[in-house]
mmCIF file of C-alpha atoms in Angstrom:
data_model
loop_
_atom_site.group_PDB
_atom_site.id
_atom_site.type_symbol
_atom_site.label_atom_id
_atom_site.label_comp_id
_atom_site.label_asym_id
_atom_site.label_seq_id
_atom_site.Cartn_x
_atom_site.Cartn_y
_atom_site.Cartn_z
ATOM 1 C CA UNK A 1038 29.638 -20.614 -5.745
ATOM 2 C CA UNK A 1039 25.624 -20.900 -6.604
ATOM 3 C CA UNK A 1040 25.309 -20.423 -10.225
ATOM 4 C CA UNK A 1041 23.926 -17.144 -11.684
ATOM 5 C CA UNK A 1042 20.669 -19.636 -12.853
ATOM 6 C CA UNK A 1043 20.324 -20.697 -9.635
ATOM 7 C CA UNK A 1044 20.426 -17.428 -8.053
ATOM 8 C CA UNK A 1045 17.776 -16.425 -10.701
ATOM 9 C CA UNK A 1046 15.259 -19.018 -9.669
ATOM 10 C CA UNK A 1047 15.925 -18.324 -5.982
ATOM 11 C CA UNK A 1048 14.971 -14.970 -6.688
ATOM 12 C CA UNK A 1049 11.811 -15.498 -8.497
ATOM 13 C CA UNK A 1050 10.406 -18.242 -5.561
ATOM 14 C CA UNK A 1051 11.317 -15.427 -3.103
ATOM 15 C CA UNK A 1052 9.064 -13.275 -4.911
ATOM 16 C CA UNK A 1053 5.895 -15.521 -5.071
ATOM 17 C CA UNK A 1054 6.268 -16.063 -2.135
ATOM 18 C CA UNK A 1055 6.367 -12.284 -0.700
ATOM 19 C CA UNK A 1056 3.627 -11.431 -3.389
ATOM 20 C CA UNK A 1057 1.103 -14.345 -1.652
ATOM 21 C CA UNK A 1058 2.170 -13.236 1.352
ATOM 22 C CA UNK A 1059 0.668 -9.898 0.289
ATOM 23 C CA UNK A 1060 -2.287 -11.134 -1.666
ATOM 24 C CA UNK A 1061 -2.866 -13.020 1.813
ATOM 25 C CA UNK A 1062 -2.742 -9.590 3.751
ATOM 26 C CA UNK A 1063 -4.913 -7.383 1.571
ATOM 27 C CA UNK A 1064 -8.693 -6.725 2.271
ATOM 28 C CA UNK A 1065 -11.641 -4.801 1.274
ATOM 29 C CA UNK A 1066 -13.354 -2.869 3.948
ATOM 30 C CA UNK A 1067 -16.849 -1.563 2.449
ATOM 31 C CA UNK A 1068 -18.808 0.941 4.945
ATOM 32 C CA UNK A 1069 -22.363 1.272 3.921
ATOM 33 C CA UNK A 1070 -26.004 2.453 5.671
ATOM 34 C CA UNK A 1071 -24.712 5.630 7.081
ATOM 35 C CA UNK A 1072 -27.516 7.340 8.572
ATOM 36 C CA UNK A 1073 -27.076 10.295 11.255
ATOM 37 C CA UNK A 1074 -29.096 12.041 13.611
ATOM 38 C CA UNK A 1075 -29.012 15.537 15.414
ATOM 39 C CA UNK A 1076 -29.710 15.093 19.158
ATOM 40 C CA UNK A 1077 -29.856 16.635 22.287
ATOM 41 C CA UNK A 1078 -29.962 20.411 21.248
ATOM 42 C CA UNK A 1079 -29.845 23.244 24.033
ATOM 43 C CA UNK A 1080 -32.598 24.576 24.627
ATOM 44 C CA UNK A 1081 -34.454 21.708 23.243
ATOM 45 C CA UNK A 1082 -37.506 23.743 22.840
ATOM 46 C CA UNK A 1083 -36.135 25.978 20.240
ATOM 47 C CA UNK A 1084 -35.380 22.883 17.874
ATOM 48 C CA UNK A 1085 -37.565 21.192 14.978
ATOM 49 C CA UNK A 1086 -35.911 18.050 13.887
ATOM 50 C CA UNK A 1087 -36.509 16.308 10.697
ATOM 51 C CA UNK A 1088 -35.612 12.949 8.940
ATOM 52 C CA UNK A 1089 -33.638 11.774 12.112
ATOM 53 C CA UNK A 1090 -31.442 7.825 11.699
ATOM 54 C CA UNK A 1091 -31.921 8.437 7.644
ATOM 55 C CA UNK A 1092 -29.131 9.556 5.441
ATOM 56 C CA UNK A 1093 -30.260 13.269 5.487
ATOM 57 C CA UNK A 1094 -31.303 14.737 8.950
ATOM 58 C CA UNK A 1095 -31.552 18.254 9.292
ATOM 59 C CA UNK A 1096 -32.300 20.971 12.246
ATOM 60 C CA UNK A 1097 -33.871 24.193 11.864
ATOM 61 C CA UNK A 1098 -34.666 27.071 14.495
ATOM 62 C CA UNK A 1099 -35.911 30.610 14.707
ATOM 63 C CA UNK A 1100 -39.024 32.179 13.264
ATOM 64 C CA UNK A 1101 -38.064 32.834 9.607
ATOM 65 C CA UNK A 1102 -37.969 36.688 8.503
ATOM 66 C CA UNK A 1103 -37.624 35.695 4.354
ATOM 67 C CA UNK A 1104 -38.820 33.679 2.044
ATOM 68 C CA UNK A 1105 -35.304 31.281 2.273
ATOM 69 C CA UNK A 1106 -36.697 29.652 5.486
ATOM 70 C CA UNK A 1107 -35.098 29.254 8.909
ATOM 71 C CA UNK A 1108 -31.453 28.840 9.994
ATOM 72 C CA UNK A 1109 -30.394 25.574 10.847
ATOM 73 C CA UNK A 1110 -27.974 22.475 10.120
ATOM 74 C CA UNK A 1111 -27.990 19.675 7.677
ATOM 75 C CA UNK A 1112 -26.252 16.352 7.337
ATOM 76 C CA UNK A 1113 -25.932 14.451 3.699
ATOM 77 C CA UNK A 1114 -24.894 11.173 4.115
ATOM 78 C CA UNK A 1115 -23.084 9.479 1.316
ATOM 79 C CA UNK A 1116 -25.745 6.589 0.240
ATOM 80 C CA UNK A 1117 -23.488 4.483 -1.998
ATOM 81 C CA UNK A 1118 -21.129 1.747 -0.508
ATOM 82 C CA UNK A 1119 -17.285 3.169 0.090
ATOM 83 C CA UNK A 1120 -15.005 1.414 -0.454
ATOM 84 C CA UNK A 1121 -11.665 0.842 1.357
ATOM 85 C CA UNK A 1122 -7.943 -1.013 0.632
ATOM 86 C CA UNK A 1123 -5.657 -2.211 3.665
ATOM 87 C CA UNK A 1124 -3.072 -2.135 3.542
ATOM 88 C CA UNK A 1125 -1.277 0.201 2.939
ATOM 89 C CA UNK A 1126 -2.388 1.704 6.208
ATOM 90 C CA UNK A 1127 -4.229 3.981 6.331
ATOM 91 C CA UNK A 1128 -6.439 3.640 3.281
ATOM 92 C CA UNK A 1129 -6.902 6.250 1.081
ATOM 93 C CA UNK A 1130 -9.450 9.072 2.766
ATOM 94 C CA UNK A 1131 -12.919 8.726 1.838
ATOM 95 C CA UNK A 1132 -16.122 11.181 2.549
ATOM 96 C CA UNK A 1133 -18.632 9.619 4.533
ATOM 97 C CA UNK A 1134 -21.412 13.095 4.138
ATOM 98 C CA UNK A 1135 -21.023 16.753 4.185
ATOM 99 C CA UNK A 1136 -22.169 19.383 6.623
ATOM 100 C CA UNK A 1137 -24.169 21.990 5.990
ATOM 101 C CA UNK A 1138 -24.778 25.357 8.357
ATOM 102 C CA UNK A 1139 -28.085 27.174 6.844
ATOM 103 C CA UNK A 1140 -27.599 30.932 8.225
ATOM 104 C CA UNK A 1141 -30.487 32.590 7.571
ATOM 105 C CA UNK A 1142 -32.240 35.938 8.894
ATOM 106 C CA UNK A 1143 -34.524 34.481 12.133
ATOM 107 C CA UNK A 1144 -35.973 36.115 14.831
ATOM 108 C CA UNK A 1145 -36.835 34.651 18.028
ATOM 109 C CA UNK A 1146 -34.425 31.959 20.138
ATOM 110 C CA UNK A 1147 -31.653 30.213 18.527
ATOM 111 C CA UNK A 1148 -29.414 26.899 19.578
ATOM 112 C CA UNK A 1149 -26.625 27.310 21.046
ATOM 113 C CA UNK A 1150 -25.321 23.316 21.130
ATOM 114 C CA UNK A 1151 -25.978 19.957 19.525
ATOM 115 C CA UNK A 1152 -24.691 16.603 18.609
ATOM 116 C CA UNK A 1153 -24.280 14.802 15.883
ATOM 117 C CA UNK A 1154 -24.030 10.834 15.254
ATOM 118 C CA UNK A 1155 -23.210 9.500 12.420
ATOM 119 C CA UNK A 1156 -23.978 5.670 12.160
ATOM 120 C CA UNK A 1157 -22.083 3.234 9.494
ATOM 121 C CA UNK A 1158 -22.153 -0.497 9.173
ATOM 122 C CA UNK A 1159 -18.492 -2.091 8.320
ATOM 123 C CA UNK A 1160 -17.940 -5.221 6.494
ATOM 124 C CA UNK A 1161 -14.025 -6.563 5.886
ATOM 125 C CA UNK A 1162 -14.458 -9.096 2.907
ATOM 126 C CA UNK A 1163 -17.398 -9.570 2.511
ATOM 127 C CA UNK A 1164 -18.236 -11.202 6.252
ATOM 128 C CA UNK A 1165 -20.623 -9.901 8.810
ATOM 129 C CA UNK A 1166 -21.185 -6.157 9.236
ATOM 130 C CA UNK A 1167 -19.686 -4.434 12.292
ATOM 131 C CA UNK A 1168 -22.392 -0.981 13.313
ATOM 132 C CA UNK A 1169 -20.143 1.900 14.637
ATOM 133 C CA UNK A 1170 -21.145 5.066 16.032
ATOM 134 C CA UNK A 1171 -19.539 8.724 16.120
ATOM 135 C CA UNK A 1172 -20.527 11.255 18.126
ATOM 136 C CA UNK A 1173 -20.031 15.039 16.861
ATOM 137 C CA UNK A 1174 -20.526 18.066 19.584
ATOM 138 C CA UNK A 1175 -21.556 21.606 18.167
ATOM 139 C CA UNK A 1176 -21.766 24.868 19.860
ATOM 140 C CA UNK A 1177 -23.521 27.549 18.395
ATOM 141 C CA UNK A 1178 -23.509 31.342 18.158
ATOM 142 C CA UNK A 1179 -26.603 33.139 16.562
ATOM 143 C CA UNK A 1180 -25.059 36.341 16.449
ATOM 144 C CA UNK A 1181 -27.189 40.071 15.801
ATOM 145 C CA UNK A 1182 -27.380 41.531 12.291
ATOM 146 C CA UNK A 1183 -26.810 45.145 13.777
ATOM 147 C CA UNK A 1184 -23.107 44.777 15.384
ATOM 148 C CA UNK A 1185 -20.733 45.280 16.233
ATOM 149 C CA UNK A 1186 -19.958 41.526 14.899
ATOM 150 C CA UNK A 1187 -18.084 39.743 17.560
ATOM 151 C CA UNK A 1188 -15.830 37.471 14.793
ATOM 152 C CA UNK A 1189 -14.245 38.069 11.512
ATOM 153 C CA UNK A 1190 -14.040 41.830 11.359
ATOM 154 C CA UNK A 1191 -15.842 44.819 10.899
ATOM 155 C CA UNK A 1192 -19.769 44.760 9.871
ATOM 156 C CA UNK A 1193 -20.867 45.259 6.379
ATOM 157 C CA UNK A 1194 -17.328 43.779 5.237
ATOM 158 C CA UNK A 1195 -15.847 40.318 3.997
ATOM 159 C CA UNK A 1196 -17.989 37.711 6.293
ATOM 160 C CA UNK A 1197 -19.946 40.211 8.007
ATOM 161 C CA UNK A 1198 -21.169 41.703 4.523
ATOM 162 C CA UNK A 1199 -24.710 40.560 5.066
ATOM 163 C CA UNK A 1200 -25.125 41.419 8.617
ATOM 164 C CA UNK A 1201 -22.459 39.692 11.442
ATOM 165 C CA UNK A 1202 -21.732 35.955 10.602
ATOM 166 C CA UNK A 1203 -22.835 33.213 12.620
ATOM 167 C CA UNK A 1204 -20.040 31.087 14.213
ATOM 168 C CA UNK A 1205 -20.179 26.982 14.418
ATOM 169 C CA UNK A 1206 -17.649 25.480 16.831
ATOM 170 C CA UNK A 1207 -16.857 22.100 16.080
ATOM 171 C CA UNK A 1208 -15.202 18.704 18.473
ATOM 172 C CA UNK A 1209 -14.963 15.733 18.136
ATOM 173 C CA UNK A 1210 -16.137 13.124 21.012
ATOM 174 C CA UNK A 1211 -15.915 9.987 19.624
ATOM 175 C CA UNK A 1212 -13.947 10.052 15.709
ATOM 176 C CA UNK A 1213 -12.587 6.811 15.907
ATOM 177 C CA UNK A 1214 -14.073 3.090 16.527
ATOM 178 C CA UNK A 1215 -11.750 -0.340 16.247
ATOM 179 C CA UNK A 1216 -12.962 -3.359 15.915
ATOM 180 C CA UNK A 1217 -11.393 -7.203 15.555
ATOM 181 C CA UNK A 1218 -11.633 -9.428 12.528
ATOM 182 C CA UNK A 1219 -9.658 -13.029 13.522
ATOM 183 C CA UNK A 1220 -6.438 -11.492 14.801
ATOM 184 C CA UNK A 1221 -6.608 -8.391 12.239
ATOM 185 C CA UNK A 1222 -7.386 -5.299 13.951
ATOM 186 C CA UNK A 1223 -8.871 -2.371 11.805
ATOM 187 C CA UNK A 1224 -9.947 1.466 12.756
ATOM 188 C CA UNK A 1225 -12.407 3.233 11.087
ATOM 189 C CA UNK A 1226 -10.586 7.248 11.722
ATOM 190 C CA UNK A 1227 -12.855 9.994 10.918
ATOM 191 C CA UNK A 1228 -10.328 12.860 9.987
ATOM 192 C CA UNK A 1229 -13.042 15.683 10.966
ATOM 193 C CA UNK A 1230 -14.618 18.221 8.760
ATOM 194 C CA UNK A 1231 -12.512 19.080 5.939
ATOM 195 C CA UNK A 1232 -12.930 21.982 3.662
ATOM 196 C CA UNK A 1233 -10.539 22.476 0.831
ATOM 197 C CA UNK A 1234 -8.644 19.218 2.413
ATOM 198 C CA UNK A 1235 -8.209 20.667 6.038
ATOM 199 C CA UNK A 1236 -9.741 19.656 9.018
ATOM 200 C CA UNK A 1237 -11.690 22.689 10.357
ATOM 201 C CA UNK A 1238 -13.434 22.951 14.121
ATOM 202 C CA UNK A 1239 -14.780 26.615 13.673
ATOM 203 C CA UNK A 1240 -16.706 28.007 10.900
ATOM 204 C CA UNK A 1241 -17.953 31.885 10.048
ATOM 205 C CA UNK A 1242 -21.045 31.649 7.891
ATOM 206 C CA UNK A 1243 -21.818 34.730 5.715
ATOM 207 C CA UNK A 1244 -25.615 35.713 6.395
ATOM 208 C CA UNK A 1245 -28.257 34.640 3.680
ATOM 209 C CA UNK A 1246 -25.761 31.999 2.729
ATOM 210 C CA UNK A 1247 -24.726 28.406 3.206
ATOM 211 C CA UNK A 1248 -21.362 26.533 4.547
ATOM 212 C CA UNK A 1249 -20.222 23.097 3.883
ATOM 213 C CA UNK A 1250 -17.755 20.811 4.941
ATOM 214 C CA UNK A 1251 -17.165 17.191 4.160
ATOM 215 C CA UNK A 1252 -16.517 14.479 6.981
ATOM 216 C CA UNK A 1253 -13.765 12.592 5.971
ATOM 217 C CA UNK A 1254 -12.163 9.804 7.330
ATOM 218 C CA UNK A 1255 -9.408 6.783 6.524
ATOM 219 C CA UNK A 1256 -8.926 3.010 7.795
ATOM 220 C CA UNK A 1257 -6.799 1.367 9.556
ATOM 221 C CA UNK A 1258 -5.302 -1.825 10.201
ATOM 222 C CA UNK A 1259 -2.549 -3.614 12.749
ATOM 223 C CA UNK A 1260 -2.282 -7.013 11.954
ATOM 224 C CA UNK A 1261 -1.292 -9.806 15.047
ATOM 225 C CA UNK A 1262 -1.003 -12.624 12.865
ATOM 226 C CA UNK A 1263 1.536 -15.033 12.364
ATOM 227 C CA UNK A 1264 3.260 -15.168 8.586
ATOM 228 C CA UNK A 1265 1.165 -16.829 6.142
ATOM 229 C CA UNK A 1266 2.031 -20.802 5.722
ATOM 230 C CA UNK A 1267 1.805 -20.437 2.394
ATOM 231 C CA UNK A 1268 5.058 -18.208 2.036
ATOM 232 C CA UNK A 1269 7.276 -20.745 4.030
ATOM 233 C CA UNK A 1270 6.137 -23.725 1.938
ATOM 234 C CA UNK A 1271 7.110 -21.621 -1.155
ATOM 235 C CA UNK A 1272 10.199 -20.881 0.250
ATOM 236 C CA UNK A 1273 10.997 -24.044 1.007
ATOM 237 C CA UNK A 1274 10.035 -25.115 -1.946
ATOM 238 C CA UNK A 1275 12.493 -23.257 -3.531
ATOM 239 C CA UNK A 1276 15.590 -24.170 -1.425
ATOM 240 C CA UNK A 1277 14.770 -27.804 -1.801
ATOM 241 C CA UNK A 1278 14.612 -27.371 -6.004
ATOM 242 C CA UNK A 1279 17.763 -25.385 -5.586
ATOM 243 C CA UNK A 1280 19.415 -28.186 -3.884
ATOM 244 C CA UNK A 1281 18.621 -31.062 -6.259
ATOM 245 C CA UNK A 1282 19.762 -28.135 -8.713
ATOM 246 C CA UNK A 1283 23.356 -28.516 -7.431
ATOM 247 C CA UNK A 1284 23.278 -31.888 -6.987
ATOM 248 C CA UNK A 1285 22.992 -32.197 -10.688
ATOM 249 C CA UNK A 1286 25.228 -30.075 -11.558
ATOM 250 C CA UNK A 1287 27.861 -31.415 -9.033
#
């Protein structure tokens, strides 16, 4: 019989060495520089870009009929560093910018598509930053103020209050980019645009008014590596103290 001591030791070198073995696995994944840009708008003609590759890029169209400007789209990028824990995989979700549909009274020609990419640079620990790209497709539909409003009801009522709302149709081309580091391989996973948590791909945007959504997204890792050397040696380590252990005691 191993004596309850014995066992106890056992024990606590079979702990350090599963705790280095996760010390070992853990990283820090910091994504940083996100800029965007809105591209490739149909008709192009219609469009006036602004602040395009920087952290806030925005969109406008139409001939404005107020004093609260033109209709349009915005992207705020978050400008400080995020950062990310793996494992446990995923990470814990983080927002990367927020979306922003400017509906405002316009006459003359509207969108009715454009993309969206969203640049990042990834680091894992510190080492060399890894750019990735994402590429966001939106359709448009600049709908009349007089009705009958083709979505979300009847005019003059709930989002159709101010006029018929515009609707924003939302998918996603390219939400996810891996990349290696050694024999570790991670995922940056854009989750889509969330509001109130959930990932939305249509939006209704009251008239005179704005609509937001955040761009979330997680990482990921799937590790190919071989057990850390530094957990066997503990281990054995261990059994070879718990064997002069019983010699003594024998």
């Amino acid at each position: 019989m191993v004596p309850r001591f014995a066992l106890s030791v056992l024990a606590g070198v079979s702990a350090c060495a599963l705790m280095a073995a996760s010390s070992a696995n853990a990283h820090t994944v910091t994504i940083s520089s996100i800029t965007a840009s809105w591209l490739n708008a149909t008709p192009t003609a219609v469009a006036s870009f602004y602040g395009n590759t920087t952290a806030d890029p925005y969109v406008r169209w139409g001939t404005a009929t107020t004093g609260n400007g033109r209709s349009g789209y915005d992207f705020d990028a978050t400008t400080s560093a995020i950062v990310a824990n793996v494992p446990p995989s995923p990470s814990s979700s983080f927002t990367l910018g927020t979306f922003t549909h400017v509906n405002q009274p316009i006459t003359g020609s509207s969108i009715t598509g454009i993309q969206l990419q969203v640049n990042a640079l990834v680091s894992v620990d510190g080492g060399t930053a890894t750019s990735l790209s994402f590429l966001f497709d939106f359709t448009h539909d600049e709908t009349s103020n007089s009705g009958p409003c083709p979505y979300g009801g009847q005019n003059n009522q709930g989002v159709n209050i101010n006029g018929c709302a515009d609707r924003v149709t939302v998918s996603y081309n390219l939400a996810s980019q891996t990349f290696m580091v050694g024999s570790d391989e991670y995922t940056l996973a854009l989750q889509g645009f969330q509001v109130g948590g959930v990932t939305q791909t249509q939006f209704l945007t009251i008239e005179n008014q704005d609509n937001t959504a955040s761009l979330v997204g997680v990482v990921e890792l799937r590790s190919i590596a071989a057990p850390e050397p530094v957990s066997m040696a503990l281990l054995g380590t261990g059994l070879v103290g718990l064997g002069a252990l019983r010699r003594r005691r024998s």
